[in-house]
XYZ file of C-alpha atoms in Angstrom:
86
model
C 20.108 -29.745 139.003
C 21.979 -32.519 137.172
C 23.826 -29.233 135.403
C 25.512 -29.016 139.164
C 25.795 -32.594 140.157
C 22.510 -32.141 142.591
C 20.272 -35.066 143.798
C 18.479 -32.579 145.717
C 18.004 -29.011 146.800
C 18.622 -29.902 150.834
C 22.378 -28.849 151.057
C 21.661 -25.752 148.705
C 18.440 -24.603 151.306
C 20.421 -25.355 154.523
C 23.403 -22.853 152.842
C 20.557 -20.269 151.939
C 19.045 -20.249 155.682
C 22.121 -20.900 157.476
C 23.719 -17.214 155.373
C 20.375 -15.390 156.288
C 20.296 -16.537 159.887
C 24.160 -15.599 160.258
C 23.121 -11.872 158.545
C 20.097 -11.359 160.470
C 22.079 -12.202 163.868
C 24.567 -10.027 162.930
C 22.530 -7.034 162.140
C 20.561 -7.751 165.562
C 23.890 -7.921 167.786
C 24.640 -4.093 165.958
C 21.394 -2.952 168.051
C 21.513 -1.711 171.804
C 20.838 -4.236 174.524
C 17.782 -3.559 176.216
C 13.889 -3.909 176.387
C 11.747 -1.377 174.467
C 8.059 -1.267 175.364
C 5.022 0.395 173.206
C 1.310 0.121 173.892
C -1.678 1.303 171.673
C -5.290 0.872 171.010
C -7.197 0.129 167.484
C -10.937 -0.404 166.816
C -11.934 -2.929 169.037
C -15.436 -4.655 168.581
C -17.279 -3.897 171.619
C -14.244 -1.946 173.273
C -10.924 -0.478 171.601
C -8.492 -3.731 171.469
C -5.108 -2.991 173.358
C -1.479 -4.180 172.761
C 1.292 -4.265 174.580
C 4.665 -5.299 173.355
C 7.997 -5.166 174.519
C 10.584 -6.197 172.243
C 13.902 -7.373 174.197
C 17.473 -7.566 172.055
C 20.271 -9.580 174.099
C 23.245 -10.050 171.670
C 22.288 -11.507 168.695
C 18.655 -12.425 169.879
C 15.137 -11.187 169.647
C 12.835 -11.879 172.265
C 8.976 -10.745 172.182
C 6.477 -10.548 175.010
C 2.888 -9.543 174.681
C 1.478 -9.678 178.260
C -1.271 -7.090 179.013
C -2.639 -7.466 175.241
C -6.361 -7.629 174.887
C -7.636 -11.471 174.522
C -8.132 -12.563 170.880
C -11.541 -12.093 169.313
C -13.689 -14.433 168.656
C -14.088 -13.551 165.017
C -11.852 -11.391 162.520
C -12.042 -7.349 162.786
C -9.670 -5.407 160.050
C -9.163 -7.787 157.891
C -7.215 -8.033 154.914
C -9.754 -8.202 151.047
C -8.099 -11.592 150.945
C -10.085 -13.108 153.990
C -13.158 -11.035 153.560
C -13.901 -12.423 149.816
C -14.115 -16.061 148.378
């Protein structure tokens, strides 16, 4: 850092984020308009789990809605090695 004159990395992160935000934003505004909607079903524990999602582009923005998806469990189902060993 003192190579570049740099008291800190603040400036140098908000450039990093503000570039990716800016690309992102761009490559969502190349997408259609519209809402797309998908449902499906996985193992469930006493009954299949179901999710609904409909993903909603508007210009440069992502919205996404998950009304209609099954409650959340009370404990973890499919999970990754990482949470399943100490």
């Amino acid at each position: 850092m003192s190579e570049y004159g740099l008291d800190d990395l603040g400036a140098f992160a908000d450039e990093i984020l503000g570039r990716c935000e800016r690309a992102m934003r761009a490559a969502i505004a190349r997408l259609p308009d519209g809402t797309y909607a998908y449902e499906f079903q996985t193992d469930g524990l006493e009954k299949p789990f179901t999710y609904n999602i409909a993903v909603t582009i508007a210009g440069d923005r992502i919205s996404v809605d998950y009304a209609g998806t099954s409650p959340q469990a009370d404990r973890a189902i499919n999970c990754t090695l990482t949470y399943t060993s100490p």
